[in-house]
């Protein structure tokens, strides 16, 4: 690892005291590898070591080639750093997750916290997962589609745009862009880019972000703030600033001492610090704040007849595709141009509000493309947790065929016909192919395809087995 900046070392010595040498040693070690399982899809027993603060987080003994595991592409699990899974404790300890909630993940890409939130909230809750940078928002939408929960809208907006949705969210998660000190072990580039000036710049930017989105949080609502850095300016000082500025109240969490998480406190505001010598994870900070006041009941509905932006799919079109999902009556069926997509029926009004005020790049579950009297199933349908497999011909691929399919190469199934075929690996859907006689057209999205050079031998099993 590159030489640490002197001012950083001086500050860490002050923060850690006698533990500083252990911290230095930990930075020389290989970071732990962890995944979070999608329990809505993968229901088998997982015989891996548990991440203690997450019900679905697990450690791996070593880093495999995740790209060559079809179950990753099927959305059966997500590769996520263990410390950041502490979000689960913050949410469970402060929020009634049985209630229908509106949740915002403001800095969502590439999708670790968003897929985690989607697993924790109820089916009748709405998650808005936002990313400012367009190219990263596209990757976020891909990972949300693979997770398949169907109650997420992916937006590509600046934080200030959320002022158009006053008092809309019950929970906001801000994993703020930061100076990245917690990534020093993983990313030597982060050491090169670090400076005291950048720390100050990041702290100011974080304050601006918090100011811009605060209006969108309901009174009594919860803000979960996190960074992957250790300096106080971007962490405790920003939370103390928010408490003073907005009269926000700090919320204390119950933390098992054996987890190794360090509590911090500044002006009555409590935070939680993750150091690599104390936890099996990377550097991380988290704090939870409550907005003053109490929410009114469904504040944004009015007596007026609401004009919807989202248009219902036509009866004919809906009839062609509604049986492709389990419990089709639970969903609102929307048609936008040639695309039919669904969102849970009870979320239609809230989702429409988001579509009217923000730039949504992906929503719900994209089911089909309509062309005249024909309908083409879309990739997110294959990966949906609500896919009705009974409606399709399915074909089980072996590992080599699955990898070829995911590379968008030609595959031969040795079958005949003229139907859409749902291709699976070990029972987990990967996507669609179209049978034309004895030929197969590969419909895997080209922007999702595996691009890496293949090794001489493929791995024998999935990381989950």
XYZ file of C-alpha atoms in Angstrom:
465
model
C 0.000 0.000 0.000
C 1.194 3.567 -0.752
C 2.663 5.707 2.053
C -0.148 7.313 4.081
C -0.323 11.143 4.124
C 1.313 12.575 7.251
C -1.649 14.724 8.339
C -3.953 11.682 7.963
C -1.639 9.565 10.143
C -1.466 12.295 12.830
C -5.266 12.512 12.978
C -5.712 8.722 13.120
C -3.154 8.534 15.965
C -5.256 11.087 17.867
C -8.497 9.174 17.154
C -7.164 5.675 17.871
C -4.476 6.207 20.527
C -2.936 2.851 21.517
C -4.792 1.028 18.696
C -3.058 3.015 15.951
C -0.378 0.350 15.280
C -3.099 -2.335 14.936
C -4.871 -0.043 12.471
C -1.657 0.376 10.450
C -1.145 -3.396 10.329
C -4.760 -3.998 9.253
C -4.252 -1.702 6.263
C -1.541 -4.079 4.987
C -3.917 -7.079 4.955
C -6.167 -8.197 2.110
C -9.707 -6.842 2.589
C -12.403 -9.400 3.519
C -14.834 -10.446 0.776
C -18.557 -10.475 1.490
C -21.863 -10.980 -0.295
C -25.520 -10.391 0.537
C -28.012 -13.072 -0.507
C -31.353 -12.284 -2.179
C -33.535 -14.437 0.065
C -36.582 -13.799 -2.133
C -34.782 -15.800 -4.830
C -32.213 -18.000 -3.114
C -34.022 -19.991 -0.437
C -31.477 -22.800 0.159
C -29.301 -22.989 3.243
C -26.099 -20.924 3.006
C -23.163 -22.562 4.789
C -20.897 -19.520 4.926
C -19.704 -17.381 7.848
C -22.276 -14.708 8.771
C -21.822 -10.922 8.753
C -23.012 -10.366 12.361
C -25.121 -7.234 11.733
C -26.986 -8.547 8.660
C -29.393 -11.483 8.331
C -28.421 -12.034 4.691
C -24.724 -11.058 4.697
C -21.933 -13.641 4.446
C -18.134 -13.706 4.249
C -16.214 -15.702 1.650
C -12.836 -17.292 2.384
C -11.357 -15.762 -0.790
C -12.365 -13.625 -3.747
C -13.686 -15.810 -6.592
C -14.318 -14.696 -10.177
C -17.846 -13.418 -9.516
C -18.354 -12.597 -13.213
C -18.220 -16.313 -14.052
C -21.003 -17.214 -11.601
C -24.394 -17.216 -13.387
C -26.172 -16.881 -10.004
C -24.732 -13.362 -9.646
C -26.274 -12.415 -13.020
C -29.546 -14.060 -11.935
C -29.746 -11.685 -8.945
C -29.386 -14.466 -6.361
C -26.810 -12.400 -4.463
C -24.950 -9.078 -4.542
C -21.255 -8.508 -3.822
C -21.218 -5.925 -1.031
C -18.738 -4.669 1.521
C -19.686 -5.961 4.993
C -19.460 -2.699 6.987
C -22.026 -0.980 4.753
C -24.543 -3.743 5.560
C -24.892 -2.063 8.989
C -27.599 -0.031 7.230
C -29.842 -2.990 8.131
C -29.496 -2.299 11.864
C -30.115 1.425 11.383
C -33.333 0.709 9.482
C -34.663 -2.131 11.650
C -34.039 -0.297 14.911
C -35.663 3.003 13.885
C -38.475 2.117 11.473
C -41.598 -0.058 11.448
C -40.802 -2.134 8.356
C -44.278 -3.708 8.263
C -45.748 -0.317 7.296
C -45.906 0.955 3.700
C -43.011 3.426 3.451
C -41.547 5.870 0.944
C -37.774 5.428 1.031
C -35.064 7.365 -0.820
C -31.542 6.128 -1.506
C -30.029 9.390 -2.731
C -26.600 8.192 -3.904
C -27.671 4.767 -5.100
C -25.109 3.472 -7.641
C -23.954 0.812 -8.123
C -26.801 -0.625 -6.029
C -25.525 -2.225 -2.811
C -27.635 -0.200 -0.397
C -30.593 0.015 -2.792
C -30.880 -3.768 -3.247
C -30.430 -4.106 0.529
C -33.243 -1.606 1.194
C -35.446 -3.398 -1.365
C -34.991 -6.611 0.650
C -35.804 -4.958 3.972
C -38.901 -2.875 3.165
C -42.383 -4.366 2.695
C -43.780 -5.234 -0.758
C -46.187 -2.287 -0.533
C -43.388 0.225 0.125
C -41.814 2.387 -2.567
C -38.063 2.796 -2.937
C -36.720 5.675 -5.021
C -33.115 4.902 -5.897
C -31.286 7.929 -7.281
C -27.943 8.499 -8.944
C -26.684 11.872 -10.185
C -24.237 10.538 -12.800
C -26.056 9.198 -15.869
C -23.674 6.337 -16.698
C -23.750 5.131 -13.091
C -27.563 5.434 -13.003
C -27.696 2.919 -15.886
C -25.624 0.407 -13.880
C -27.893 1.036 -10.884
C -30.985 0.275 -13.002
C -29.380 -2.984 -14.195
C -28.689 -4.140 -10.629
C -32.200 -3.152 -9.490
C -33.708 -5.135 -12.401
C -31.580 -8.175 -11.484
C -32.716 -7.993 -7.844
C -36.292 -8.195 -9.160
C -38.363 -6.695 -6.316
C -40.545 -4.569 -8.631
C -41.268 -1.681 -6.207
C -38.260 0.501 -7.059
C -37.999 3.607 -9.251
C -34.502 4.521 -10.467
C -34.038 8.275 -10.937
C -31.226 10.378 -12.399
C -31.533 13.693 -10.524
C -29.540 16.310 -8.667
C -30.214 16.414 -4.877
C -31.868 19.854 -5.201
C -34.577 18.344 -7.469
C -36.008 16.463 -4.492
C -37.346 19.770 -3.179
C -40.180 19.156 -5.686
C -41.387 16.333 -3.414
C -41.857 18.107 -0.067
C -42.390 15.812 2.946
C -42.656 12.763 0.705
C -40.170 10.304 2.232
C -40.389 8.430 5.533
C -36.736 7.374 5.312
C -33.809 8.888 3.427
C -30.447 7.161 3.062
C -27.540 9.422 2.118
C -24.335 7.494 1.499
C -22.518 10.731 0.766
C -19.664 11.207 -1.719
C -16.600 11.515 0.528
C -12.792 11.641 0.724
C -12.687 7.816 0.801
C -10.244 7.198 3.663
C -11.960 3.908 4.416
C -11.031 2.689 0.924
C -7.249 3.173 1.340
C -6.650 -0.571 1.785
C -8.727 -1.485 -1.262
C -7.817 1.360 -3.577
C -4.254 2.802 -3.689
C -5.622 5.561 -5.953
C -7.670 6.852 -2.990
C -4.416 7.472 -1.058
C -2.967 9.459 -3.982
C -6.102 11.613 -4.313
C -6.473 12.378 -0.590
C -5.762 15.865 0.762
C -6.940 18.049 3.646
C -8.367 20.442 1.029
C -10.435 17.621 -0.442
C -11.745 16.687 3.019
C -12.987 20.276 3.513
C -14.457 20.312 0.005
C -16.304 17.020 0.659
C -17.639 18.206 4.025
C -19.091 21.347 2.426
C -20.612 19.383 -0.429
C -22.207 16.961 2.051
C -23.764 19.878 3.949
C -25.152 21.262 0.711
C -26.640 17.875 -0.201
C -28.257 17.536 3.240
C -29.696 21.079 3.031
C -31.123 20.425 -0.438
C -32.929 17.192 0.385
C -34.074 17.915 3.954
C -37.376 19.386 2.781
C -38.300 16.059 1.107
C -38.207 14.199 4.446
C -41.480 13.977 6.387
C -41.558 15.476 9.884
C -40.654 12.603 12.214
C -38.859 10.918 9.304
C -35.488 9.174 9.531
C -32.209 10.162 7.862
C -29.501 7.489 7.699
C -26.207 9.188 6.839
C -23.028 7.297 5.985
C -19.568 7.766 4.494
C -16.562 5.541 3.857
C -14.215 7.948 5.613
C -12.972 8.592 9.170
C -12.382 12.321 9.610
C -14.788 14.168 11.937
C -15.438 17.015 9.472
C -17.348 14.730 7.094
C -18.959 12.685 9.863
C -19.723 13.823 13.422
C -19.262 17.532 12.681
C -21.702 17.374 9.762
C -24.285 15.576 11.910
C -23.830 18.097 14.738
C -24.239 20.852 12.136
C -27.488 19.230 10.927
C -28.781 18.910 14.503
C -28.156 22.616 15.077
C -29.303 23.809 11.652
C -32.509 21.769 11.399
C -33.196 20.805 15.004
C -32.630 17.161 13.999
C -32.444 14.625 16.794
C -29.699 11.986 17.032
C -30.910 8.391 17.393
C -28.861 5.856 19.328
C -28.649 2.262 18.130
C -28.124 -0.925 20.119
C -24.777 -2.340 19.034
C -23.419 -5.686 20.203
C -19.997 -5.065 21.807
C -18.595 -8.201 20.122
C -19.101 -6.593 16.689
C -16.149 -4.264 17.264
C -17.989 -1.120 16.126
C -16.766 2.059 17.868
C -19.358 4.579 19.128
C -18.503 8.250 18.802
C -20.234 11.339 20.163
C -20.113 15.063 19.426
C -22.489 17.658 20.922
C -24.989 14.918 21.797
C -24.917 13.383 18.318
C -23.966 9.709 18.197
C -22.121 7.979 15.344
C -20.806 4.498 14.594
C -17.290 3.946 13.281
C -15.884 0.877 11.548
C -12.105 0.370 11.640
C -10.419 -2.505 9.732
C -8.462 -3.669 12.813
C -11.676 -3.928 14.881
C -14.288 -5.282 12.438
C -14.204 -7.698 9.525
C -14.918 -4.978 6.993
C -13.715 -1.724 5.488
C -13.691 1.814 6.901
C -17.197 3.200 7.372
C -19.202 5.726 9.402
C -22.960 5.829 10.012
C -25.320 8.052 12.007
C -29.115 8.207 12.280
C -31.086 11.452 12.705
C -34.808 12.110 13.133
C -36.497 15.171 11.671
C -38.417 17.250 14.202
C -42.226 17.084 14.217
C -44.746 14.416 13.311
C -45.978 13.399 9.879
C -49.537 14.100 8.852
C -51.558 11.274 7.396
C -50.882 10.984 3.629
C -50.034 14.647 3.265
C -49.806 14.870 -0.522
C -53.306 13.723 -1.553
C -55.786 16.499 -2.344
C -59.527 16.649 -2.824
C -59.075 17.296 -6.545
C -59.321 14.573 -9.155
C -55.708 13.687 -9.817
C -54.357 13.864 -13.348
C -52.039 10.918 -13.850
C -48.918 10.959 -15.972
C -48.720 7.150 -16.052
C -51.159 5.698 -18.579
C -52.850 2.369 -17.994
C -52.125 -0.362 -20.563
C -54.970 -1.136 -22.996
C -57.208 -4.131 -22.211
C -56.036 -6.073 -25.276
C -52.363 -5.518 -24.523
C -52.820 -6.309 -20.842
C -54.695 -9.526 -21.687
C -51.687 -10.728 -23.690
C -49.196 -10.386 -20.840
C -50.930 -10.233 -17.461
C -50.525 -13.953 -16.750
C -46.764 -13.614 -17.073
C -46.667 -12.381 -13.448
C -47.939 -14.166 -10.338
C -50.949 -12.392 -8.772
C -51.410 -9.967 -11.707
C -54.306 -8.254 -9.886
C -51.812 -6.867 -7.334
C -50.211 -4.669 -9.995
C -51.030 -1.532 -11.935
C -50.264 -2.265 -15.617
C -48.752 0.800 -17.287
C -47.953 1.375 -20.939
C -45.346 3.939 -21.975
C -44.760 4.067 -25.745
C -44.304 0.375 -26.666
C -43.298 -0.820 -23.196
C -45.638 -2.384 -20.659
C -44.434 -2.290 -17.072
C -45.989 -2.883 -13.666
C -45.809 -1.348 -10.250
C -47.733 -2.554 -7.177
C -51.303 -1.221 -7.450
C -51.210 0.524 -4.071
C -48.083 2.501 -5.122
C -49.530 3.933 -8.333
C -50.329 7.389 -6.955
C -46.987 7.797 -5.166
C -45.066 6.472 -8.187
C -46.949 8.842 -10.475
C -45.952 11.741 -8.232
C -42.293 10.762 -8.663
C -42.706 10.421 -12.456
C -44.212 13.908 -12.582
C -41.492 15.600 -10.510
C -38.281 13.680 -11.313
C -36.462 12.052 -14.234
C -37.182 8.322 -13.887
C -34.991 6.037 -16.004
C -36.388 2.704 -14.808
C -39.487 1.771 -12.847
C -41.212 -1.301 -11.411
C -40.915 -4.387 -13.617
C -40.570 -3.997 -17.368
C -42.714 -6.850 -18.657
C -43.065 -6.636 -22.441
C -42.629 -4.689 -25.633
C -45.736 -4.431 -27.813
C -45.431 -4.533 -31.609
C -48.864 -4.696 -33.226
C -50.474 -7.963 -32.116
C -47.168 -9.424 -30.944
C -45.547 -9.041 -27.560
C -41.916 -9.604 -26.686
C -40.975 -10.468 -23.057
C -38.324 -8.114 -21.630
C -35.208 -8.958 -19.625
C -36.400 -7.559 -16.235
C -39.441 -9.873 -16.396
C -37.127 -12.907 -16.505
C -35.432 -11.692 -13.307
C -38.591 -10.598 -11.480
C -39.396 -12.170 -8.120
C -42.996 -12.403 -9.440
C -42.306 -14.150 -12.768
C -44.871 -16.872 -13.533
C -42.609 -19.537 -15.056
C -45.598 -21.760 -15.892
C -46.433 -19.464 -18.812
C -43.166 -20.159 -20.659
C -41.093 -22.932 -22.139
C -37.996 -23.174 -19.959
C -34.615 -24.666 -20.758
C -31.928 -25.546 -18.233
C -28.402 -24.512 -19.279
C -25.178 -26.076 -18.064
C -22.377 -23.755 -16.872
C -20.638 -23.473 -20.241
C -23.932 -22.740 -22.061
C -24.905 -20.210 -19.361
C -21.606 -18.335 -19.731
C -21.951 -18.357 -23.534
C -25.494 -17.019 -23.200
C -24.326 -14.283 -20.787
C -21.596 -13.358 -23.292
C -24.395 -12.963 -25.876
C -22.900 -15.709 -28.042
C -24.835 -18.191 -30.185
C -25.954 -21.284 -28.331
C -27.530 -24.478 -29.619
C -30.126 -26.157 -27.420
C -30.829 -29.014 -29.829
C -34.535 -28.085 -29.812
C -37.083 -26.994 -32.399
C -39.997 -24.571 -32.441
C -40.999 -20.913 -32.757
C -41.481 -19.854 -29.127
C -39.884 -17.605 -26.560
C -37.726 -19.703 -24.233
C -36.819 -18.803 -20.658
C -33.213 -19.879 -20.115
C -32.258 -20.963 -16.601
C -29.210 -22.090 -14.682
C -29.867 -24.420 -11.726
C -33.493 -23.254 -11.800
C -32.618 -19.519 -11.702
C -33.834 -17.550 -14.744
C -31.118 -15.706 -16.689
C -33.081 -14.258 -19.619
C -34.832 -14.897 -22.929
C -34.051 -16.545 -26.247
C -36.272 -16.910 -29.300
C -36.519 -20.303 -30.977
C -36.654 -20.009 -34.788
C -36.748 -23.537 -36.176
C -33.659 -25.218 -34.745
C -31.857 -21.869 -34.339
C -31.802 -19.804 -31.152
C -31.702 -15.992 -31.090
C -29.945 -14.722 -27.959
C -31.895 -11.804 -26.395
C -29.568 -11.115 -23.478
C -29.087 -7.302 -23.286
C -25.837 -6.446 -25.052
C -24.935 -3.757 -22.502
C -25.131 -6.396 -19.717
C -23.026 -9.047 -21.440
C -19.859 -10.564 -19.926
C -16.873 -9.000 -21.670
C -13.918 -10.550 -19.794
C -11.592 -13.084 -21.386
C -12.482 -16.551 -20.168
C -9.991 -18.704 -18.246
C -9.096 -22.200 -19.525
C -11.295 -23.739 -16.854
C -14.595 -22.427 -15.514
C -15.278 -22.544 -11.744
C -16.878 -25.810 -10.678
C -19.581 -24.290 -8.472
C -21.337 -21.090 -7.422
C -20.067 -19.150 -4.391
C -23.367 -20.039 -2.665
C -22.807 -23.793 -2.921
